[in-house]
PDB file of C-alpha atoms and ligand atoms in Angstrom:
ATOM      1  CA  MET A  11      92.414 134.048  90.244  1.00  0.00           C
ATOM      2  CA  THR A  12      92.717 135.182  94.004  1.00  0.00           C
ATOM      3  CA  ASN A  13      95.088 133.468  96.566  1.00  0.00           C
ATOM      4  CA  THR A  14      92.045 131.737  98.110  1.00  0.00           C
ATOM      5  CA  ASP A  15      91.565 130.209  94.865  1.00  0.00           C
ATOM      6  CA  ASN A  16      95.057 128.730  94.722  1.00  0.00           C
ATOM      7  CA  LYS A  17      94.778 127.188  98.153  1.00  0.00           C
ATOM      8  CA  LEU A  18      94.452 123.650  98.739  1.00  0.00           C
ATOM      9  CA  GLN A  19      90.484 123.101  99.015  1.00  0.00           C
ATOM     10  CA  ALA A  20      90.243 119.295  98.873  1.00  0.00           C
ATOM     11  CA  VAL A  21      92.072 116.057  99.074  1.00  0.00           C
ATOM     12  CA  LEU A  22      90.867 113.110  96.864  1.00  0.00           C
ATOM     13  CA  PHE A  23      91.780 109.870  98.098  1.00  0.00           C
ATOM     14  CA  ASP A  24      91.901 106.530  96.300  1.00  0.00           C
ATOM     15  CA  VAL A  25      90.928 103.699  98.658  1.00  0.00           C
ATOM     16  CA  ASP A  26      92.390 100.181  97.766  1.00  0.00           C
ATOM     17  CA  GLY A  27      96.039 100.370  98.338  1.00  0.00           C
ATOM     18  CA  THR A  28      95.990 103.941  99.519  1.00  0.00           C
ATOM     19  CA  LEU A  29      93.678 104.158 102.627  1.00  0.00           C
ATOM     20  CA  ALA A  30      94.474 100.422 103.280  1.00  0.00           C
ATOM     21  CA  ASP A  31      96.268  97.506 101.945  1.00  0.00           C
ATOM     22  CA  THR A  32      93.104  95.819 100.944  1.00  0.00           C
ATOM     23  CA  GLU A  33      94.090  93.760  97.918  1.00  0.00           C
ATOM     24  CA  GLN A  34      96.130  90.843  98.926  1.00  0.00           C
ATOM     25  CA  ASP A  35      94.315  89.837 102.177  1.00  0.00           C
ATOM     26  CA  GLY A  36      91.034  91.647 101.446  1.00  0.00           C
ATOM     27  CA  HIS A  37      89.732  91.781  97.890  1.00  0.00           C
ATOM     28  CA  ARG A  38      91.669  88.524  96.884  1.00  0.00           C
ATOM     29  CA  LEU A  39      90.247  86.433  99.699  1.00  0.00           C
ATOM     30  CA  ALA A  40      86.747  87.597  99.135  1.00  0.00           C
ATOM     31  CA  PHE A  41      86.964  86.658  95.370  1.00  0.00           C
ATOM     32  CA  ASN A  42      88.203  83.233  96.368  1.00  0.00           C
ATOM     33  CA  ALA A  43      85.355  82.798  98.880  1.00  0.00           C
ATOM     34  CA  ALA A  44      82.823  83.821  96.502  1.00  0.00           C
ATOM     35  CA  PHE A  45      84.389  81.278  93.904  1.00  0.00           C
ATOM     36  CA  LYS A  46      84.066  78.518  96.424  1.00  0.00           C
ATOM     37  CA  GLN A  47      80.474  79.274  97.085  1.00  0.00           C
ATOM     38  CA  PHE A  48      79.648  79.228  93.491  1.00  0.00           C
ATOM     39  CA  GLY A  49      81.291  75.845  93.174  1.00  0.00           C
ATOM     40  CA  LEU A  50      84.180  76.887  91.165  1.00  0.00           C
ATOM     41  CA  ASP A  51      87.733  75.618  91.530  1.00  0.00           C
ATOM     42  CA  TRP A  52      89.231  78.834  90.630  1.00  0.00           C
ATOM     43  CA  ASN A  53      92.000  80.104  93.147  1.00  0.00           C
ATOM     44  CA  TRP A  54      93.507  83.414  92.852  1.00  0.00           C
ATOM     45  CA  ASP A  55      96.912  83.259  94.364  1.00  0.00           C
ATOM     46  CA  ILE A  56      99.153  86.163  95.384  1.00  0.00           C
ATOM     47  CA  ASN A  57     101.070  86.190  92.084  1.00  0.00           C
ATOM     48  CA  LEU A  58      98.179  85.636  89.922  1.00  0.00           C
ATOM     49  CA  TYR A  59      96.213  88.347  91.563  1.00  0.00           C
ATOM     50  CA  GLY A  60      99.006  90.743  91.100  1.00  0.00           C
ATOM     51  CA  GLU A  61      98.637  90.091  87.220  1.00  0.00           C
ATOM     52  CA  LEU A  62      94.850  90.495  87.465  1.00  0.00           C
ATOM     53  CA  LEU A  63      95.107  93.781  89.187  1.00  0.00           C
ATOM     54  CA  GLN A  64      96.134  95.442  85.891  1.00  0.00           C
ATOM     55  CA  VAL A  65      92.369  95.297  85.302  1.00  0.00           C
ATOM     56  CA  THR A  66      90.417  97.593  87.557  1.00  0.00           C
ATOM     57  CA  GLY A  67      87.057  96.762  88.853  1.00  0.00           C
ATOM     58  CA  GLY A  68      85.856  93.366  90.245  1.00  0.00           C
ATOM     59  CA  LYS A  69      83.528  92.529  87.553  1.00  0.00           C
ATOM     60  CA  GLU A  70      85.774  93.572  84.834  1.00  0.00           C
ATOM     61  CA  ARG A  71      88.517  91.452  86.617  1.00  0.00           C
ATOM     62  CA  ILE A  72      86.449  88.369  86.627  1.00  0.00           C
ATOM     63  CA  ARG A  73      85.688  88.716  82.959  1.00  0.00           C
ATOM     64  CA  TYR A  74      89.469  89.227  82.052  1.00  0.00           C
ATOM     65  CA  TYR A  75      90.255  86.116  84.084  1.00  0.00           C
ATOM     66  CA  ILE A  76      87.447  84.058  82.292  1.00  0.00           C
ATOM     67  CA  GLU A  77      88.814  85.257  78.687  1.00  0.00           C
ATOM     68  CA  ARG A  78      92.358  84.374  79.536  1.00  0.00           C
ATOM     69  CA  TYR A  79      92.146  81.323  81.649  1.00  0.00           C
ATOM     70  CA  VAL A  80      88.690  79.593  81.518  1.00  0.00           C
ATOM     71  CA  PRO A  81      87.396  80.728  78.103  1.00  0.00           C
ATOM     72  CA  HIS A  82      84.881  77.767  77.948  1.00  0.00           C
ATOM     73  CA  ILE A  83      82.908  79.786  80.544  1.00  0.00           C
ATOM     74  CA  LEU A  84      82.268  82.538  77.819  1.00  0.00           C
ATOM     75  CA  ASN A  85      79.575  80.169  76.378  1.00  0.00           C
ATOM     76  CA  LYS A  86      77.512  80.377  79.638  1.00  0.00           C
ATOM     77  CA  ASN A  87      74.133  81.724  79.317  1.00  0.00           C
ATOM     78  CA  ASP A  88      73.497  85.053  80.866  1.00  0.00           C
ATOM     79  CA  LEU A  89      77.194  85.449  81.408  1.00  0.00           C
ATOM     80  CA  THR A  90      76.960  89.173  82.405  1.00  0.00           C
ATOM     81  CA  ASP A  91      74.192  88.555  85.042  1.00  0.00           C
ATOM     82  CA  TRP A  92      76.230  85.637  86.509  1.00  0.00           C
ATOM     83  CA  ILE A  93      79.342  87.805  86.888  1.00  0.00           C
ATOM     84  CA  ILE A  94      77.212  90.434  88.519  1.00  0.00           C
ATOM     85  CA  SER A  95      75.878  87.755  90.994  1.00  0.00           C
ATOM     86  CA  LEU A  96      79.324  86.255  91.634  1.00  0.00           C
ATOM     87  CA  HIS A  97      80.822  89.914  92.378  1.00  0.00           C
ATOM     88  CA  LYS A  98      77.807  90.683  94.742  1.00  0.00           C
ATOM     89  CA  THR A  99      78.768  87.484  96.711  1.00  0.00           C
ATOM     90  CA  LYS A 100      82.387  88.737  96.582  1.00  0.00           C
ATOM     91  CA  THR A 101      81.321  92.042  97.938  1.00  0.00           C
ATOM     92  CA  LYS A 102      79.425  90.435 100.920  1.00  0.00           C
ATOM     93  CA  TYR A 103      82.736  88.457 101.751  1.00  0.00           C
ATOM     94  CA  PHE A 104      84.687  91.587 101.597  1.00  0.00           C
ATOM     95  CA  GLU A 105      82.157  93.426 103.839  1.00  0.00           C
ATOM     96  CA  SER A 106      82.428  90.776 106.539  1.00  0.00           C
ATOM     97  CA  LEU A 107      86.319  90.769 106.294  1.00  0.00           C
ATOM     98  CA  MET A 108      86.183  94.495 106.998  1.00  0.00           C
ATOM     99  CA  GLU A 109      83.419  94.022 109.861  1.00  0.00           C
ATOM    100  CA  ASN A 110      86.080  91.606 111.538  1.00  0.00           C
ATOM    101  CA  GLY A 111      88.619  94.382 111.485  1.00  0.00           C
ATOM    102  CA  ASN A 112      91.101  92.404 109.519  1.00  0.00           C
ATOM    103  CA  ILE A 113      92.557  95.339 107.579  1.00  0.00           C
ATOM    104  CA  PRO A 114      93.928  98.434 109.303  1.00  0.00           C
ATOM    105  CA  LEU A 115      94.362 101.884 107.691  1.00  0.00           C
ATOM    106  CA  ARG A 116      97.950 102.519 106.373  1.00  0.00           C
ATOM    107  CA  PRO A 117     100.431 104.792 108.303  1.00  0.00           C
ATOM    108  CA  GLY A 118      99.444 108.454 108.542  1.00  0.00           C
ATOM    109  CA  VAL A 119      95.967 108.010 106.932  1.00  0.00           C
ATOM    110  CA  SER A 120      93.922 108.517 110.180  1.00  0.00           C
ATOM    111  CA  ARG A 121      96.131 111.349 111.345  1.00  0.00           C
ATOM    112  CA  LEU A 122      95.939 113.205 107.955  1.00  0.00           C
ATOM    113  CA  ILE A 123      92.199 112.743 107.715  1.00  0.00           C
ATOM    114  CA  HIS A 124      91.544 114.203 111.169  1.00  0.00           C
ATOM    115  CA  GLU A 125      94.074 117.076 110.359  1.00  0.00           C
ATOM    116  CA  LEU A 126      92.390 117.935 107.123  1.00  0.00           C
ATOM    117  CA  ARG A 127      89.021 118.120 108.749  1.00  0.00           C
ATOM    118  CA  GLN A 128      90.471 120.447 111.510  1.00  0.00           C
ATOM    119  CA  GLU A 129      91.752 122.592 108.762  1.00  0.00           C
ATOM    120  CA  LYS A 130      88.296 122.715 106.951  1.00  0.00           C
ATOM    121  CA  ILE A 131      89.876 121.216 103.884  1.00  0.00           C
ATOM    122  CA  LYS A 132      87.315 119.015 102.090  1.00  0.00           C
ATOM    123  CA  LEU A 133      87.712 115.251 101.870  1.00  0.00           C
ATOM    124  CA  ALA A 134      86.689 113.082  98.904  1.00  0.00           C
ATOM    125  CA  ILE A 135      87.056 109.489  97.612  1.00  0.00           C
ATOM    126  CA  ALA A 136      87.504 108.579  94.062  1.00  0.00           C
ATOM    127  CA  THR A 137      87.730 104.621  93.766  1.00  0.00           C
ATOM    128  CA  THR A 138      86.900 101.802  91.640  1.00  0.00           C
ATOM    129  CA  THR A 139      85.592  99.702  94.334  1.00  0.00           C
ATOM    130  CA  THR A 140      81.763  99.488  95.379  1.00  0.00           C
ATOM    131  CA  MET A 141      80.331 101.956  97.785  1.00  0.00           C
ATOM    132  CA  GLU A 142      79.441  99.170 100.040  1.00  0.00           C
ATOM    133  CA  ASN A 143      83.210  98.185 100.374  1.00  0.00           C
ATOM    134  CA  VAL A 144      84.113 101.976 100.854  1.00  0.00           C
ATOM    135  CA  THR A 145      81.600 102.137 103.741  1.00  0.00           C
ATOM    136  CA  ALA A 146      82.440  98.806 105.315  1.00  0.00           C
ATOM    137  CA  LEU A 147      86.237 100.003 105.408  1.00  0.00           C
ATOM    138  CA  LEU A 148      85.459 103.493 106.861  1.00  0.00           C
ATOM    139  CA  LYS A 149      83.053 102.052 109.513  1.00  0.00           C
ATOM    140  CA  SER A 150      85.579  99.419 110.805  1.00  0.00           C
ATOM    141  CA  THR A 151      88.512 101.734 110.903  1.00  0.00           C
ATOM    142  CA  LEU A 152      87.545 105.391 111.481  1.00  0.00           C
ATOM    143  CA  GLY A 153      84.026 104.654 112.947  1.00  0.00           C
ATOM    144  CA  GLU A 154      80.403 104.746 111.505  1.00  0.00           C
ATOM    145  CA  GLU A 155      80.181 108.613 111.518  1.00  0.00           C
ATOM    146  CA  SER A 156      83.371 108.811 109.263  1.00  0.00           C
ATOM    147  CA  ILE A 157      81.402 108.470 106.144  1.00  0.00           C
ATOM    148  CA  ASP A 158      79.829 111.757 106.586  1.00  0.00           C
ATOM    149  CA  TRP A 159      83.280 113.390 106.800  1.00  0.00           C
ATOM    150  CA  PHE A 160      83.772 113.053 103.157  1.00  0.00           C
ATOM    151  CA  ASP A 161      81.996 115.711 101.012  1.00  0.00           C
ATOM    152  CA  VAL A 162      81.887 113.508  97.936  1.00  0.00           C
ATOM    153  CA  ILE A 163      82.338 109.779  97.534  1.00  0.00           C
ATOM    154  CA  GLY A 164      82.748 108.548  93.936  1.00  0.00           C
ATOM    155  CA  ALA A 165      82.688 104.914  93.720  1.00  0.00           C
ATOM    156  CA  GLY A 166      82.269 101.718  91.500  1.00  0.00           C
ATOM    157  CA  ASP A 167      79.778 101.901  88.678  1.00  0.00           C
ATOM    158  CA  ILE A 168      78.664 105.551  89.211  1.00  0.00           C
ATOM    159  CA  VAL A 169      80.741 106.292  86.008  1.00  0.00           C
ATOM    160  CA  PRO A 170      80.938 103.699  83.088  1.00  0.00           C
ATOM    161  CA  MET A 171      84.711 103.741  82.631  1.00  0.00           C
ATOM    162  CA  LYS A 172      86.903 102.770  85.433  1.00  0.00           C
ATOM    163  CA  LYS A 173      90.554 103.986  86.180  1.00  0.00           C
ATOM    164  CA  PRO A 174      92.895 104.507  84.333  1.00  0.00           C
ATOM    165  CA  ALA A 175      90.046 106.641  82.561  1.00  0.00           C
ATOM    166  CA  PRO A 176      89.803 109.900  84.223  1.00  0.00           C
ATOM    167  CA  ASP A 177      85.907 109.800  84.488  1.00  0.00           C
ATOM    168  CA  ILE A 178      85.735 108.898  88.475  1.00  0.00           C
ATOM    169  CA  TYR A 179      88.000 112.042  88.992  1.00  0.00           C
ATOM    170  CA  TYR A 180      85.925 114.306  86.754  1.00  0.00           C
ATOM    171  CA  TRP A 181      82.756 113.190  88.527  1.00  0.00           C
ATOM    172  CA  VAL A 182      84.258 113.893  92.006  1.00  0.00           C
ATOM    173  CA  LEU A 183      85.551 117.432  90.841  1.00  0.00           C
ATOM    174  CA  ASN A 184      82.092 118.133  89.398  1.00  0.00           C
ATOM    175  CA  GLN A 185      80.490 117.349  92.545  1.00  0.00           C
ATOM    176  CA  LEU A 186      82.923 119.344  94.590  1.00  0.00           C
ATOM    177  CA  LYS A 187      82.630 122.255  92.214  1.00  0.00           C
ATOM    178  CA  LEU A 188      86.390 122.681  92.311  1.00  0.00           C
ATOM    179  CA  THR A 189      89.114 122.841  89.710  1.00  0.00           C
ATOM    180  CA  ALA A 190      91.762 120.235  89.555  1.00  0.00           C
ATOM    181  CA  GLN A 191      94.314 122.875  90.475  1.00  0.00           C
ATOM    182  CA  GLN A 192      92.542 123.474  93.781  1.00  0.00           C
ATOM    183  CA  CYS A 193      93.044 119.846  94.733  1.00  0.00           C
ATOM    184  CA  ILE A 194      95.288 117.016  95.145  1.00  0.00           C
ATOM    185  CA  ALA A 195      94.905 113.331  94.554  1.00  0.00           C
ATOM    186  CA  ILE A 196      96.531 110.438  96.744  1.00  0.00           C
ATOM    187  CA  GLU A 197      96.884 107.190  94.744  1.00  0.00           C
ATOM    188  CA  ASP A 198      99.014 104.100  95.136  1.00  0.00           C
ATOM    189  CA  SER A 199      98.935 102.681  91.572  1.00  0.00           C
ATOM    190  CA  GLU A 200      99.896 103.375  88.009  1.00  0.00           C
ATOM    191  CA  ASN A 201      96.324 102.870  86.809  1.00  0.00           C
ATOM    192  CA  GLY A 202      95.018 105.326  89.651  1.00  0.00           C
ATOM    193  CA  LEU A 203      97.858 107.795  88.697  1.00  0.00           C
ATOM    194  CA  LYS A 204      96.841 107.792  85.019  1.00  0.00           C
ATOM    195  CA  SER A 205      93.236 108.444  85.811  1.00  0.00           C
ATOM    196  CA  ALA A 206      94.103 111.352  88.072  1.00  0.00           C
ATOM    197  CA  LEU A 207      96.527 112.903  85.698  1.00  0.00           C
ATOM    198  CA  ALA A 208      94.296 112.574  82.777  1.00  0.00           C
ATOM    199  CA  ALA A 209      91.875 114.737  85.045  1.00  0.00           C
ATOM    200  CA  SER A 210      94.759 117.224  85.467  1.00  0.00           C
ATOM    201  CA  LEU A 211      95.027 116.502  89.177  1.00  0.00           C
ATOM    202  CA  PRO A 212      98.367 116.869  90.910  1.00  0.00           C
ATOM    203  CA  THR A 213      98.831 113.520  92.397  1.00  0.00           C
ATOM    204  CA  LEU A 214     100.982 112.090  95.246  1.00  0.00           C
ATOM    205  CA  ILE A 215     101.772 108.353  95.294  1.00  0.00           C
ATOM    206  CA  THR A 216     102.109 106.316  98.458  1.00  0.00           C
ATOM    207  CA  VAL A 217     103.224 102.915  96.921  1.00  0.00           C
ATOM    208  CA  SER A 218     101.598  99.814  98.170  1.00  0.00           C
ATOM    209  CA  GLY A 219     102.379  96.149  98.199  1.00  0.00           C
ATOM    210  CA  TYR A 220     101.370  95.270  94.571  1.00  0.00           C
ATOM    211  CA  THR A 221     102.431  98.617  93.120  1.00  0.00           C
ATOM    212  CA  ARG A 222     105.952  99.543  94.370  1.00  0.00           C
ATOM    213  CA  LEU A 223     107.564  98.798  91.106  1.00  0.00           C
ATOM    214  CA  GLN A 224     105.120 100.542  88.752  1.00  0.00           C
ATOM    215  CA  ASN A 225     105.829 103.622  86.666  1.00  0.00           C
ATOM    216  CA  PHE A 226     104.860 106.901  88.451  1.00  0.00           C
ATOM    217  CA  ASP A 227     106.039 109.385  86.097  1.00  0.00           C
ATOM    218  CA  GLY A 228     104.093 112.568  86.381  1.00  0.00           C
ATOM    219  CA  ALA A 229     103.341 112.242  90.018  1.00  0.00           C
ATOM    220  CA  VAL A 230     104.398 115.270  92.237  1.00  0.00           C
ATOM    221  CA  ALA A 231     105.933 112.834  94.793  1.00  0.00           C
ATOM    222  CA  VAL A 232     106.331 109.166  95.327  1.00  0.00           C
ATOM    223  CA  LEU A 233     106.545 108.146  98.989  1.00  0.00           C
ATOM    224  CA  SER A 234     106.378 104.758 100.953  1.00  0.00           C
ATOM    225  CA  ASP A 235     103.437 106.010 102.831  1.00  0.00           C
ATOM    226  CA  LEU A 236     102.006 109.254 104.368  1.00  0.00           C
ATOM    227  CA  GLY A 237     104.343 108.945 107.486  1.00  0.00           C
ATOM    228  CA  GLU A 238     103.833 109.668 111.038  1.00  0.00           C
ATOM    229  CA  PRO A 239     105.974 111.903 113.219  1.00  0.00           C
ATOM    230  CA  SER A 240     107.091 108.613 114.984  1.00  0.00           C
ATOM    231  CA  GLN A 241     107.331 106.627 111.691  1.00  0.00           C
ATOM    232  CA  PRO A 242     108.654 108.927 108.920  1.00  0.00           C
ATOM    233  CA  PHE A 243     107.905 108.109 105.272  1.00  0.00           C
ATOM    234  CA  THR A 244     110.701 106.935 102.849  1.00  0.00           C
ATOM    235  CA  LYS A 245     111.071 109.365  99.893  1.00  0.00           C
ATOM    236  CA  ILE A 246     111.083 107.444  96.769  1.00  0.00           C
ATOM    237  CA  ARG A 247     110.987 110.454  94.445  1.00  0.00           C
ATOM    238  CA  SER A 248     109.896 114.114  94.626  1.00  0.00           C
ATOM    239  CA  VAL A 249     109.978 117.227  92.546  1.00  0.00           C
ATOM    240  CA  THR A 250     110.215 119.378  95.611  1.00  0.00           C
ATOM    241  CA  THR A 251     112.164 119.327  98.762  1.00  0.00           C
ATOM    242  CA  LEU A 252     110.173 117.580 101.485  1.00  0.00           C
ATOM    243  CA  ASP A 253     111.547 118.538 104.724  1.00  0.00           C
ATOM    244  CA  LYS A 254     109.293 116.484 106.953  1.00  0.00           C
ATOM    245  CA  GLY A 255     108.857 112.826 107.338  1.00  0.00           C
ATOM    246  CA  TRP A 256     105.104 112.941 107.363  1.00  0.00           C
ATOM    247  CA  VAL A 257     102.493 114.231 105.004  1.00  0.00           C
ATOM    248  CA  ASP A 258     100.327 117.128 106.321  1.00  0.00           C
ATOM    249  CA  HIS A 259      98.086 119.804 104.859  1.00  0.00           C
ATOM    250  CA  ARG A 260     101.140 122.229 104.463  1.00  0.00           C
ATOM    251  CA  LEU A 261     103.122 119.645 102.731  1.00  0.00           C
ATOM    252  CA  LEU A 262     100.262 118.859 100.323  1.00  0.00           C
ATOM    253  CA  SER A 263      99.848 122.661  99.661  1.00  0.00           C
ATOM    254  CA  SER A 264     103.392 122.959  98.816  1.00  0.00           C
ATOM    255  CA  LEU A 265     102.921 120.074  96.300  1.00  0.00           C
ATOM    256  CA  ILE A 266     100.312 121.835  94.294  1.00  0.00           C
ATOM    257  CA  SER A 267     101.728 125.382  94.332  1.00  0.00           C
TER     258      SER A 267
HETATM  259  C1  LIG B  29      90.679  98.851  93.266  1.00  0.00           C
HETATM  260  C2  LIG B  29      90.289  98.116  92.241  1.00  0.00           C
HETATM  261  C3  LIG B  29      89.038  97.313  92.658  1.00  0.00           C
HETATM  262  C4  LIG B  29      89.247  96.239  93.894  1.00  0.00           C
HETATM  263  C5  LIG B  29      88.138  95.419  93.750  1.00  0.00           C
HETATM  264  O1  LIG B  29      90.935 100.250  92.529  1.00  0.00           O
HETATM  265  O2  LIG B  29      90.700  97.872  91.196  1.00  0.00           O
HETATM  266  O3  LIG B  29      88.517  96.697  91.689  1.00  0.00           O
HETATM  267  O4  LIG B  29      90.554  95.546  93.499  1.00  0.00           O
HETATM  268  O5  LIG B  29      86.887  96.007  94.141  1.00  0.00           O
HETATM  269  P1  LIG B  29      91.261 101.615  93.452  1.00  0.00           P
HETATM  270  P2  LIG B  29      85.485  95.656  93.448  1.00  0.00           P
HETATM  271  O6  LIG B  29      92.491 101.428  94.144  1.00  0.00           O
HETATM  272  O7  LIG B  29      91.219 102.646  92.331  1.00  0.00           O
HETATM  273  O8  LIG B  29      90.126 101.713  94.353  1.00  0.00           O
HETATM  274  O9  LIG B  29      85.531  94.179  93.514  1.00  0.00           O
HETATM  275  O10 LIG B  29      84.503  96.233  94.323  1.00  0.00           O
HETATM  276  O11 LIG B  29      85.519  96.239  92.282  1.00  0.00           O
HETATM  277 MG1  LIG B  30      94.395 101.919  94.545  1.00  0.00          MG
END
């Protein structure tokens, strides 16, 4: 293997919780709005949603909720189709929340993305959420053209098994034609970390609202966020010395070597 092969070639970003804190005031509100539109008296409050987040994927999360909290719904005819249609409505609400610019990117995200582009390091996304939601978030935060900045976007049902399974990361690596050792994943959750590690990816964690108390064993570093020169990150745990308070391509390279 040459030195070039060892160099950082691509950064694989998770979306929800990593690019932006979308769960509590984005996805959760969109689910509740869809429930209302469907005439359901379900309300996913902040605590309950934290529990439901252990199940990744909106459709999977709805099914889990039904099984646990409203099992009589399991007798419904065409339950799978009904969940699909409820989830489509939820996606529409999420898109309009993003269009209204309700959710900003997390600290350091925009800076790092611009810097990686300048350094010609590839950008990719590996997420459980839908392509519509990724597009809506990118459009409202980095602008319409930013979707094209990503060499590969792996989203939603493109793979049958969602995180913590490694499938989405394998799919993205395969599309990038890179090995896991040439890349780094940035995640915010234990399920995301498990998924990336199972695909052998070095993984940096930036904790988010719902995930800060989760188990991040195996991550190359655990930080409060990506940091900015004017607003340094807090180091929660790291296997190497991090002498800077913000994540840039050099720091990411040092984490994979
Ligand atoms: C986020 C998720 C998603 C979102 C909802 O995972 O688990 O299910 O909560 O999105 P990640 P959908 O951080 O890996 O992106 O309703 O579109 O599934
Ligand atoms: Mg996440």
